[in-house]
mmCIF file of C-alpha atoms in Angstrom:
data_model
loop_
_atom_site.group_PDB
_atom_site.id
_atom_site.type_symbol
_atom_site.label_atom_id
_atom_site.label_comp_id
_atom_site.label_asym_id
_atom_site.label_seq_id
_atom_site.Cartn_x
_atom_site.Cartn_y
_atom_site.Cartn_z
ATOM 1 C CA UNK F 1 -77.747 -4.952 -29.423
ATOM 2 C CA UNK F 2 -75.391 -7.265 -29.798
ATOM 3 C CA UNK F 3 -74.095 -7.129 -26.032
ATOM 4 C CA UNK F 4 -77.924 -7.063 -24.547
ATOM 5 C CA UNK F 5 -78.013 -10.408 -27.207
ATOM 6 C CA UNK F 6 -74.829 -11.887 -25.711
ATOM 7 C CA UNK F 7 -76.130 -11.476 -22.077
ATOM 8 C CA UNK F 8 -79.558 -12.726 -21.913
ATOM 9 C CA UNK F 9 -77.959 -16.017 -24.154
ATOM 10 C CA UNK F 10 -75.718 -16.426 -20.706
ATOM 11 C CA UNK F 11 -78.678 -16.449 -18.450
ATOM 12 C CA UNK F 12 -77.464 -13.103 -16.624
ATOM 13 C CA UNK F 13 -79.740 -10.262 -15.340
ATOM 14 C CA UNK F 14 -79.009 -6.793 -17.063
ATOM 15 C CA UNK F 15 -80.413 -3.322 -17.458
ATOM 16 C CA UNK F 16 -79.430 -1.485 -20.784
ATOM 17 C CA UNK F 17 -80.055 2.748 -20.790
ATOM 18 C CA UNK F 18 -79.273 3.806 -24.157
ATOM 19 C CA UNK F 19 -78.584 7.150 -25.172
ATOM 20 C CA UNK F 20 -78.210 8.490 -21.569
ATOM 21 C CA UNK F 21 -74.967 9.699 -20.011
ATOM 22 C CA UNK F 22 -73.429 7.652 -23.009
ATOM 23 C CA UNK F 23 -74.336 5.463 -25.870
ATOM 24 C CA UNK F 24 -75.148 2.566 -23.713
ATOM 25 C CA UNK F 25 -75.186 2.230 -19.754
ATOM 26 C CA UNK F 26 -75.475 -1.299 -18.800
ATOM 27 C CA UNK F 27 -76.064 -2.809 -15.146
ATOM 28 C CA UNK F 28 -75.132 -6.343 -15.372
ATOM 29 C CA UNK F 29 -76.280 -8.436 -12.187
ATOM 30 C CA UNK F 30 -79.158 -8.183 -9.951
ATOM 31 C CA UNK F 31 -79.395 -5.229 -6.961
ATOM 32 C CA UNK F 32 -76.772 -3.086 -5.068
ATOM 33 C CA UNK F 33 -74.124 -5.722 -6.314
ATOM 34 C CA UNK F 34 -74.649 -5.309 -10.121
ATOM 35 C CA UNK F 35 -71.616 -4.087 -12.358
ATOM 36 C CA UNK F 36 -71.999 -0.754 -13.911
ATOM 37 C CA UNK F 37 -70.173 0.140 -17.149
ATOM 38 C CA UNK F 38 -70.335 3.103 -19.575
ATOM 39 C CA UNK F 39 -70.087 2.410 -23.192
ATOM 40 C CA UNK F 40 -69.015 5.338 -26.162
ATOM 41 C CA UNK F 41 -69.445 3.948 -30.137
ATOM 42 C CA UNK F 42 -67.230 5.746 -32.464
ATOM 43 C CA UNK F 43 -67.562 4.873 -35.601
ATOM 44 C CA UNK F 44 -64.795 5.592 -38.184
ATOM 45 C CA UNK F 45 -63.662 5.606 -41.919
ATOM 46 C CA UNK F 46 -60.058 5.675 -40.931
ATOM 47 C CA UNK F 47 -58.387 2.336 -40.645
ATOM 48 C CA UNK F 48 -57.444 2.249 -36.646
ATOM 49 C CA UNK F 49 -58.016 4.363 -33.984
ATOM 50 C CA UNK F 50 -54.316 5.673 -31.944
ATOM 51 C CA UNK F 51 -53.659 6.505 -28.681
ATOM 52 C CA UNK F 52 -53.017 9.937 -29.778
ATOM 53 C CA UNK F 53 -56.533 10.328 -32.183
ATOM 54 C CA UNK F 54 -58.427 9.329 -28.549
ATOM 55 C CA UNK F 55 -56.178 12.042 -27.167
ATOM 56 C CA UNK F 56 -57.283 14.608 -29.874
ATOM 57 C CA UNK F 57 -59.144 17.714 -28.249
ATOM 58 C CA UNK F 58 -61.718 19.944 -29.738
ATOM 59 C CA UNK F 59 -60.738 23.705 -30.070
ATOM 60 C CA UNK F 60 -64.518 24.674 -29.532
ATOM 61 C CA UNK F 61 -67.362 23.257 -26.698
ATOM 62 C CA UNK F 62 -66.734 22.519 -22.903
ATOM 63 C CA UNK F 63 -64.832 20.770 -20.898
ATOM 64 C CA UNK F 64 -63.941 17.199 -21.836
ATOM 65 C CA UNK F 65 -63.014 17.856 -25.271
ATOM 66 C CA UNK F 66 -61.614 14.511 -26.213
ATOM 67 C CA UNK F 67 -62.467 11.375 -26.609
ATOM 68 C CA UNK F 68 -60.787 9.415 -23.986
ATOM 69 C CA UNK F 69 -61.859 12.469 -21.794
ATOM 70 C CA UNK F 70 -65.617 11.943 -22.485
ATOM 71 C CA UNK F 71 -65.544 8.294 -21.148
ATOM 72 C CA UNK F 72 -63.878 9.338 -18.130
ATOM 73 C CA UNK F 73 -66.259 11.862 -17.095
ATOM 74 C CA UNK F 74 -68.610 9.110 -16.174
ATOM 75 C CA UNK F 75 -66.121 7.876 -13.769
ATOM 76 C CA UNK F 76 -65.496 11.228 -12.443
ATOM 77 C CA UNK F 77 -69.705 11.496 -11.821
ATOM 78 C CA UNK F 78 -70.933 7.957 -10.574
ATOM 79 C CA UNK F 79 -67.298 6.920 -8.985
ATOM 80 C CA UNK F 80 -64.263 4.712 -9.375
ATOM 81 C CA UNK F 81 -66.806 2.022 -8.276
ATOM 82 C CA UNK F 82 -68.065 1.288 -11.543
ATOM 83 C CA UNK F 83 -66.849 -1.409 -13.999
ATOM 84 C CA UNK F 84 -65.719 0.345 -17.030
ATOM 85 C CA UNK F 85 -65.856 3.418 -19.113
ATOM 86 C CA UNK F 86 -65.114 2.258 -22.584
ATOM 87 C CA UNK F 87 -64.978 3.481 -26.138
ATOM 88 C CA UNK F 88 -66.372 0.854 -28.687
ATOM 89 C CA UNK F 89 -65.473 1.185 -32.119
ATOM 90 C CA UNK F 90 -65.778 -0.879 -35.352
ATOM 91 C CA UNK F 91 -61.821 -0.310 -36.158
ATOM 92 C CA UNK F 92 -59.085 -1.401 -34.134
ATOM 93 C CA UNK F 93 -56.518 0.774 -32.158
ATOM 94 C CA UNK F 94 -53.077 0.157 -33.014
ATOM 95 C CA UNK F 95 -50.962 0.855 -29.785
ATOM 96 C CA UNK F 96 -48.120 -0.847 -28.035
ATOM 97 C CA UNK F 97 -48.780 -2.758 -24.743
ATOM 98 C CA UNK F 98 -46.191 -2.453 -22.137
ATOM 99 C CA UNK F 99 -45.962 -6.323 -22.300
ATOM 100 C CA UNK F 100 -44.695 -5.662 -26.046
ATOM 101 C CA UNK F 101 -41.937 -3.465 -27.852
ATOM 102 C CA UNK F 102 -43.575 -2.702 -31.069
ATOM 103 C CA UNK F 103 -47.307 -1.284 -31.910
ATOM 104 C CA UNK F 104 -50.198 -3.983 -32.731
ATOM 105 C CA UNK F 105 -53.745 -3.836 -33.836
ATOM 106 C CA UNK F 106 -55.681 -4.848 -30.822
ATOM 107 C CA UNK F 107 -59.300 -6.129 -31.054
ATOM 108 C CA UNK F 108 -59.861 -7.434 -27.595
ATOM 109 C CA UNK F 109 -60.993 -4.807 -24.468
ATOM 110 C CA UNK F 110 -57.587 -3.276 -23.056
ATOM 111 C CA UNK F 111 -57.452 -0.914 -21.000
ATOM 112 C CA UNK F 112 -55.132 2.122 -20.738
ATOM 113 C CA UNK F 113 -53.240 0.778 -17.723
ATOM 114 C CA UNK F 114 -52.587 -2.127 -20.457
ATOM 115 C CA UNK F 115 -50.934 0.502 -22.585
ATOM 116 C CA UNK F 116 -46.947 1.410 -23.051
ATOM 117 C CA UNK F 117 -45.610 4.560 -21.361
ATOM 118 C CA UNK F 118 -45.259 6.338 -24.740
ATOM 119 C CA UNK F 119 -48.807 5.709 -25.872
ATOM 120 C CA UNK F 120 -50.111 6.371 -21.956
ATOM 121 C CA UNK F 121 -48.755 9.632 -22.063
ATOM 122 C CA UNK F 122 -50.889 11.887 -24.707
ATOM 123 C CA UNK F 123 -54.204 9.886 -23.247
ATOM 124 C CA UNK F 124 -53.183 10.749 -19.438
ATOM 125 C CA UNK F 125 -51.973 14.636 -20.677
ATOM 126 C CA UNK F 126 -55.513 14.772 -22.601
ATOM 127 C CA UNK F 127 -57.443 13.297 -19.186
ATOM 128 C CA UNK F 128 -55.112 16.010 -17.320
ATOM 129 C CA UNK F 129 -56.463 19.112 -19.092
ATOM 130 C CA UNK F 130 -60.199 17.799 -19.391
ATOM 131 C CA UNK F 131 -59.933 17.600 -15.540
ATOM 132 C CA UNK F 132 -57.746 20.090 -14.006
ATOM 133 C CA UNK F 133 -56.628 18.756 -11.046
ATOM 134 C CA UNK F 134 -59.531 16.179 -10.826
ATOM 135 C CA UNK F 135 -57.934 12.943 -12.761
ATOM 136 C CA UNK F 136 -56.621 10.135 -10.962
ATOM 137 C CA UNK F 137 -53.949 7.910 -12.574
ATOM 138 C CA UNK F 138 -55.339 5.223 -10.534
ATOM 139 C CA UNK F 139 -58.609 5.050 -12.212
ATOM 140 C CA UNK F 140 -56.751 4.145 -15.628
ATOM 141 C CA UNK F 141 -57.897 0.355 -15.762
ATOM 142 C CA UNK F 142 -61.172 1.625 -15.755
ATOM 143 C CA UNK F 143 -60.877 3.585 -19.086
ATOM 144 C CA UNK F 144 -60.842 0.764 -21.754
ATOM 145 C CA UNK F 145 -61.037 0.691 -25.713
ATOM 146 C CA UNK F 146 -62.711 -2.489 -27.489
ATOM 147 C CA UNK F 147 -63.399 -3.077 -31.006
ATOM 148 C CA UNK F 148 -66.331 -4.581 -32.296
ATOM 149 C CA UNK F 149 -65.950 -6.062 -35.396
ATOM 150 C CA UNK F 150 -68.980 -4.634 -37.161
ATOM 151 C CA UNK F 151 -68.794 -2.712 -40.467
ATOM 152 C CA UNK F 152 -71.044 0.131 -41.221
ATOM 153 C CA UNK F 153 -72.789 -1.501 -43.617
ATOM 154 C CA UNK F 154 -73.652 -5.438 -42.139
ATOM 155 C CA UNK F 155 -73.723 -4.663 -38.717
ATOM 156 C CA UNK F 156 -77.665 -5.430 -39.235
ATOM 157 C CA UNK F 157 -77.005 -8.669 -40.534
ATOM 158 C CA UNK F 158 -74.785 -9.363 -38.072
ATOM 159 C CA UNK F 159 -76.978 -8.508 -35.028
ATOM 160 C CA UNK F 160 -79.998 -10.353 -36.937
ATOM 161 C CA UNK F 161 -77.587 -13.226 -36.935
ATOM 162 C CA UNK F 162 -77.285 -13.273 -32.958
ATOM 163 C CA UNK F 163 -81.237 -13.182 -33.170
ATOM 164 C CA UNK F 164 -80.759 -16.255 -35.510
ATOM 165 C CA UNK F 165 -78.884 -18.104 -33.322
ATOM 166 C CA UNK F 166 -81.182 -17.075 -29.860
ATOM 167 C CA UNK F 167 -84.312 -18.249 -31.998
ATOM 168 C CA UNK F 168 -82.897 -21.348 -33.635
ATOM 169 C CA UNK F 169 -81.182 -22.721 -29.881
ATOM 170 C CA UNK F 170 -85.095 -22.358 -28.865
ATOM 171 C CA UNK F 171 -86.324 -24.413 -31.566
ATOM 172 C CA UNK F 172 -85.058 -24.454 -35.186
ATOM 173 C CA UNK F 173 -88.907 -23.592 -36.767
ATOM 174 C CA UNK F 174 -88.065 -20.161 -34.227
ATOM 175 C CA UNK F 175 -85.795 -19.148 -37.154
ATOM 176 C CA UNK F 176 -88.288 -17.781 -39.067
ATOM 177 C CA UNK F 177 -89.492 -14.965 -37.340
ATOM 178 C CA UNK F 178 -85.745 -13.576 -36.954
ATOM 179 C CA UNK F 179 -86.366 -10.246 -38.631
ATOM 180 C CA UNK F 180 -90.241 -9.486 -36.700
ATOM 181 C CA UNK F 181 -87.719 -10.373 -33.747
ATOM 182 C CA UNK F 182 -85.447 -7.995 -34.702
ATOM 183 C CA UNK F 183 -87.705 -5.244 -35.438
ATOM 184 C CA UNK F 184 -89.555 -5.837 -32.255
ATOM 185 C CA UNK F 185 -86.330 -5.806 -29.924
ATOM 186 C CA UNK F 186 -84.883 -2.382 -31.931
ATOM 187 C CA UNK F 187 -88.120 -0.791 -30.867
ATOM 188 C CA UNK F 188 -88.093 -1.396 -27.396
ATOM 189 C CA UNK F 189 -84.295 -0.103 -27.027
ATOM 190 C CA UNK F 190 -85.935 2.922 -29.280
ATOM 191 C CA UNK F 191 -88.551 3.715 -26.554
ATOM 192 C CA UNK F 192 -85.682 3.579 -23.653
ATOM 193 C CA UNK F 193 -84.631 7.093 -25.585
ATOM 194 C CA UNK F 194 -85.567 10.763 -25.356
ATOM 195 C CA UNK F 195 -85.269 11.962 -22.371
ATOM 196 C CA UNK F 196 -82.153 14.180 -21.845
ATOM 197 C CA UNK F 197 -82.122 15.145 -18.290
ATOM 198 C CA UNK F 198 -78.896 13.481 -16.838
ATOM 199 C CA UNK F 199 -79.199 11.431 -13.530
ATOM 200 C CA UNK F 200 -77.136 12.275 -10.476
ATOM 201 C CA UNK F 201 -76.562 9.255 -8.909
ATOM 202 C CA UNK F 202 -76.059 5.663 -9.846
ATOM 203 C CA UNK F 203 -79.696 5.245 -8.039
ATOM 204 C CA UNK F 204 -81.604 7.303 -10.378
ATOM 205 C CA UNK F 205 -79.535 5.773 -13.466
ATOM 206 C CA UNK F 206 -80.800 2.918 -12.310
ATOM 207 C CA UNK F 207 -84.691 3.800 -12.402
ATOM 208 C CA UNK F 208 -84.460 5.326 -16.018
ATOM 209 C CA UNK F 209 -86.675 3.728 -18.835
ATOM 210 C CA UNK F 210 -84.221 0.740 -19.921
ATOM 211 C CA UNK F 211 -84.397 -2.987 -21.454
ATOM 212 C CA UNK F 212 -83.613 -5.808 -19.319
ATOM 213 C CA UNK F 213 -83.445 -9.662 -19.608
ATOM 214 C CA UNK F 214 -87.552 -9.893 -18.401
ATOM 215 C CA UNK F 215 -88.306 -7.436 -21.762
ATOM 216 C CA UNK F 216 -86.425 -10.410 -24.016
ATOM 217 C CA UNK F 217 -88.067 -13.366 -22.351
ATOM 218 C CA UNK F 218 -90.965 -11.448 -22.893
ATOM 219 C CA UNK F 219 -90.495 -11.530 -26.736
ATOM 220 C CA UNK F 220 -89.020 -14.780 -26.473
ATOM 221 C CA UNK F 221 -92.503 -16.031 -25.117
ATOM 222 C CA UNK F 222 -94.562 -14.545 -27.730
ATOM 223 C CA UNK F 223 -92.164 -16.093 -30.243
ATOM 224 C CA UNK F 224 -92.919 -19.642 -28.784
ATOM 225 C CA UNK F 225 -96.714 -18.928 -28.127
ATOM 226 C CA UNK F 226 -96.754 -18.112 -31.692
ATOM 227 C CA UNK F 227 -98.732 -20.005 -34.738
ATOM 228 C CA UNK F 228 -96.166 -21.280 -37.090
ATOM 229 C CA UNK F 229 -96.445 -19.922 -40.787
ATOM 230 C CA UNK F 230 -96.873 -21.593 -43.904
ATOM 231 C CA UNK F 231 -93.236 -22.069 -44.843
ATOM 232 C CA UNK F 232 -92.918 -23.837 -41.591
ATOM 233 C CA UNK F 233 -95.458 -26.644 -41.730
ATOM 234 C CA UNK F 234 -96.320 -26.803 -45.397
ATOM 235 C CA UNK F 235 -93.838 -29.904 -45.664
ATOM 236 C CA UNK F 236 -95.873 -31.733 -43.193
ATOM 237 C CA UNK F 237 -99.194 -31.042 -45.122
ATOM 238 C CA UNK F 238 -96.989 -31.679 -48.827
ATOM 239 C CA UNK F 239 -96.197 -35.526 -47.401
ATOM 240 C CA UNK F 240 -99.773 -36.028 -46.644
ATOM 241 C CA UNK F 241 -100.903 -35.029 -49.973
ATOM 242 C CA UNK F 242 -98.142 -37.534 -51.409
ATOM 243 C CA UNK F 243 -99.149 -39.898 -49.466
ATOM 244 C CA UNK F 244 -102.810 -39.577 -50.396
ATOM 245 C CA UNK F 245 -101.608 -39.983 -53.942
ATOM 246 C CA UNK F 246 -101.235 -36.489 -55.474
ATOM 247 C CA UNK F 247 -98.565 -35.731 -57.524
ATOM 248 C CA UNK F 248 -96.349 -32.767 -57.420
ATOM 249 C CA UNK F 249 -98.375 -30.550 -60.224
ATOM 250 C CA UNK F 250 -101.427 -30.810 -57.845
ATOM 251 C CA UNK F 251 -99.978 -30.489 -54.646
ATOM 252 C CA UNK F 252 -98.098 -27.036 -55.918
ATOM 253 C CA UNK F 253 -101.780 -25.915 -57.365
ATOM 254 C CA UNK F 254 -102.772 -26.928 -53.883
ATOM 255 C CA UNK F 255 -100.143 -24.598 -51.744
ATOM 256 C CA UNK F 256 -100.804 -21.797 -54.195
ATOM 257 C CA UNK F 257 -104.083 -22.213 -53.125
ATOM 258 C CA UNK F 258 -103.085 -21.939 -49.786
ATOM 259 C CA UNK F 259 -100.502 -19.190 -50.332
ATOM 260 C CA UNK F 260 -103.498 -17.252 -52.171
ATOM 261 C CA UNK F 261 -105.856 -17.774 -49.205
ATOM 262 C CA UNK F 262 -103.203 -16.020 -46.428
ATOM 263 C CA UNK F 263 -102.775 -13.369 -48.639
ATOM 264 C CA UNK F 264 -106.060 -12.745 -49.068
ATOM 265 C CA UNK F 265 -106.957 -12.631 -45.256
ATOM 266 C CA UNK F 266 -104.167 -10.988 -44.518
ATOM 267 C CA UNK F 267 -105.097 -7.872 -46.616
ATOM 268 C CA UNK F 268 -108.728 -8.036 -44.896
ATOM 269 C CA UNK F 269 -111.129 -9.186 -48.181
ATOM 270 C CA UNK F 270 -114.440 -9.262 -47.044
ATOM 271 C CA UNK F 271 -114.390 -13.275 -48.568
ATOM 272 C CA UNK F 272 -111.590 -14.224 -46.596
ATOM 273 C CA UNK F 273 -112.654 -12.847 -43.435
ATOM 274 C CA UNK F 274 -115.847 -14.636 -43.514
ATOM 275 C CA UNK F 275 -114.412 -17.889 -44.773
ATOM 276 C CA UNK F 276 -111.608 -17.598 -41.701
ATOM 277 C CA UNK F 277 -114.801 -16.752 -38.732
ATOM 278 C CA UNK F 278 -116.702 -20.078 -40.087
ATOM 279 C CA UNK F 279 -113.905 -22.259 -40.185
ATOM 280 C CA UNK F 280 -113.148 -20.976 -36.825
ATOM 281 C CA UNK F 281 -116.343 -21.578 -35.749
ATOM 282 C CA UNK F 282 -116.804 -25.002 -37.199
ATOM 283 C CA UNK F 283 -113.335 -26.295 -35.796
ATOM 284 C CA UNK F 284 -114.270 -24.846 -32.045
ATOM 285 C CA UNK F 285 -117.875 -27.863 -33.316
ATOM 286 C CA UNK F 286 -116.265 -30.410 -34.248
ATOM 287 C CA UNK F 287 -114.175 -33.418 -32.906
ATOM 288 C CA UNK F 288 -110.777 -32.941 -34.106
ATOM 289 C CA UNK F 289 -108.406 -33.714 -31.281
ATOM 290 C CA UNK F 290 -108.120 -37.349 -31.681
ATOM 291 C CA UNK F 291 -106.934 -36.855 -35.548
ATOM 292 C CA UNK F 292 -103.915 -36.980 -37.297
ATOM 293 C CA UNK F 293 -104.619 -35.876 -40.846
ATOM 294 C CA UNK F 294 -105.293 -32.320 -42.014
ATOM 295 C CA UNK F 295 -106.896 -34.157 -44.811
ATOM 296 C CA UNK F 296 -109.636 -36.027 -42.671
ATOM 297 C CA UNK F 297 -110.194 -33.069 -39.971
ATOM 298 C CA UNK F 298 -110.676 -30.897 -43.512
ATOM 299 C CA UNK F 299 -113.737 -33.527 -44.479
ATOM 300 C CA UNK F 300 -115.004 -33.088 -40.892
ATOM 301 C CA UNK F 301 -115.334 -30.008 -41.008
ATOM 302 C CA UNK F 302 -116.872 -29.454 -44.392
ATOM 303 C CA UNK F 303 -119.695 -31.145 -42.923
ATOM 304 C CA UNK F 304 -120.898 -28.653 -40.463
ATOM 305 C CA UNK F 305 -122.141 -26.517 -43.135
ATOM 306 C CA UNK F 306 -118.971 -24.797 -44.718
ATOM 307 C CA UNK F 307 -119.560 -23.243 -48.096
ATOM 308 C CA UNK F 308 -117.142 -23.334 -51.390
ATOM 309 C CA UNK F 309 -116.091 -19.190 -51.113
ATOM 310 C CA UNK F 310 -116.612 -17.066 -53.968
ATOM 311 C CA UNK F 311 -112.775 -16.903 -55.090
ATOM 312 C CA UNK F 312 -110.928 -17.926 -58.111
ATOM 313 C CA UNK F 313 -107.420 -17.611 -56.516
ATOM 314 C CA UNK F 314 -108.654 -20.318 -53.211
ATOM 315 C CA UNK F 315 -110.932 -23.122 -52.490
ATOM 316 C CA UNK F 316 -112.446 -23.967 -49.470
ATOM 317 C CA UNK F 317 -109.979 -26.827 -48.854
ATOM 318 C CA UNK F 318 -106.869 -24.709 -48.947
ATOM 319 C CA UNK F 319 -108.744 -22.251 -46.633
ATOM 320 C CA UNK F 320 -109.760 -25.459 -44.314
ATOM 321 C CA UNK F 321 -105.956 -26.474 -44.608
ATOM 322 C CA UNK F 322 -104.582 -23.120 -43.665
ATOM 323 C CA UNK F 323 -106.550 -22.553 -40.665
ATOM 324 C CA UNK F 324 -106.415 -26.306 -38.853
ATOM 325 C CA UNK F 325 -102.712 -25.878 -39.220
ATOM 326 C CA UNK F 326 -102.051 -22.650 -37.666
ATOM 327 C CA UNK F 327 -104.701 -24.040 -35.096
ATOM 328 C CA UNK F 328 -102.448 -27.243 -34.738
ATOM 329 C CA UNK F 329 -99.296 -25.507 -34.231
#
């Protein structure tokens, strides 16, 4: 999520495939020309991934039976032409780069062309017996290992805080519907899964059911075509009741009122409802788009007929309030 995040914020076109082939298949680019890589997440309790644990091979299943092995079968199938096939992982590998004489943690993408001769050689005797005969030393730089520095237990925070920061470089009031955002975008990647038949060729990967940059601008437009909530413009309504000469006690009892009213027509009483359909009605009557105060429009539109409602927990003012504003905005 947090790569799809990081690519529509640069203004690139991308397709994302998740669960197919690997964890993530991304196309970043438009057409024939657009980069291709392969992404496996590994999550793990130990502190760092090695050369030799991304060696490691099964005793049981089919050929590849390690992990290094399992990202380059994707090269072996689509071609050297592709980007990358990488492992992601929230821990860092600890190798030595052939740049370097002693072993680091590494939390950058490297790649195992990057890597020393002593921590190349389990990975390319690994790659040797998952392909007998069929690996290519030459393809190395394309097998790559990259931490990202989520932990099990935040990484939703921490992808809800790229949503934070897409939303807020919109418009700050955006902020606010971070986590329907969220939800929304974890769906869509949720409906790109399911279907297990592989794809032979980089063509049909290419057609599968995916999320692209038009699917975010897509949400992104329903986010600004929204109706802001109460939280968001209840300071601008709080001033004008200052300014009107109510003091704090009563404007409070006021957004209660308010508060009270939303909740109410949000869990569909009968009151509400009707209260919400004749406001509507009256404001689509009455002359409101030369004013300025919620306070006068409210007035206005009492006089085309609107009725106190039968509620102890609202009046017909914070009902009046609540719906000119979300009209407003």
């Amino acid at each position: 999520m947090a790569l799809v995040l990081d690519l529509y914020r640069q203004g690139k076109e991308f397709v994302a495939v998740f669960d197919h082939h690997d964890d993530l298949v991304v196309f970043v680019g438009e057409g024939e020309n657009s980069e291709l890589s392969f992404y496996q997440v590994k999550s793990s309790s130990e502190l760092t991934w090695t050369p030799k644990r991304l060696a490691r091979r099964s005793s049981n299943g089919e050929l590849p039976k390690s992990i290094i092995g399992k990202a380059y079968y994707n090269v072996a199938q689509f071609g050297p032409e592709i980007r990358r096939a990488s492992i992601l992982s929230n821990r860092p590998l600890s190798a030595t780069l052939s740049s370097a004489s002693n072993a680091a943690l590494h939390d950058g993408e490297l790649s195992v062309a990057d890597l020393s001769a002593a921590d190349q050689e389990p990975l390319i005797n690994s790659l040797e017996a998952d392909f007998p005969g069929g690996f290519d030393k030459a393809h190395a730089p394309l097998l790559t290992f990259e931490r990202v520095p989520f932990d099990l237990e935040s990484y939703r925070t921490t992808v809800l805080g790229r949503i934070v920061k897409l939303l807020e470089e919109l418009h700050p009031d955006f902020v606010a519907v971070s986590s329907p955002f969220y939800e929304a975008l974890l769906t869509a990647a949720g409906e790109c899964t399911g279907n297990k038949i592989k794809s032979a060729t980089v063509e049909e990967l290419r057609k599968r059911v995916s999320l692209d940059h038009e699917q975010i601008s897509r949400l992104v437009v329903r986010v600004q075509s929204r109706a802001k909530n109460l939280v968001e413009w209840w300071t601008s309504v709080s001033d004008e009741l200052a300014a009107d000469g109510k003091r704090a006690l009563q404007i409070q009892r006021v957004k209660n009122r308010c508060i009270a009213y939303v909740n109410a027509r949000r869990a569909g009483e009968r009151v509400a409802a009707r209260t919400s359909e004749a406001i509507g009605e009256a404001i689509v009557k009455a002359a409101l788009g030369d004013m300025d105060s919620v306070l006068e429009a409210a007035v206005t539109l009492k006089a085309h007929g609107l009725i106190e409602p039968s509620s102890e927990l609202y009046d017909l003012q914070a009902a009046m309030i609540v719906e000119l504003m979300e009209t407003m905005t």
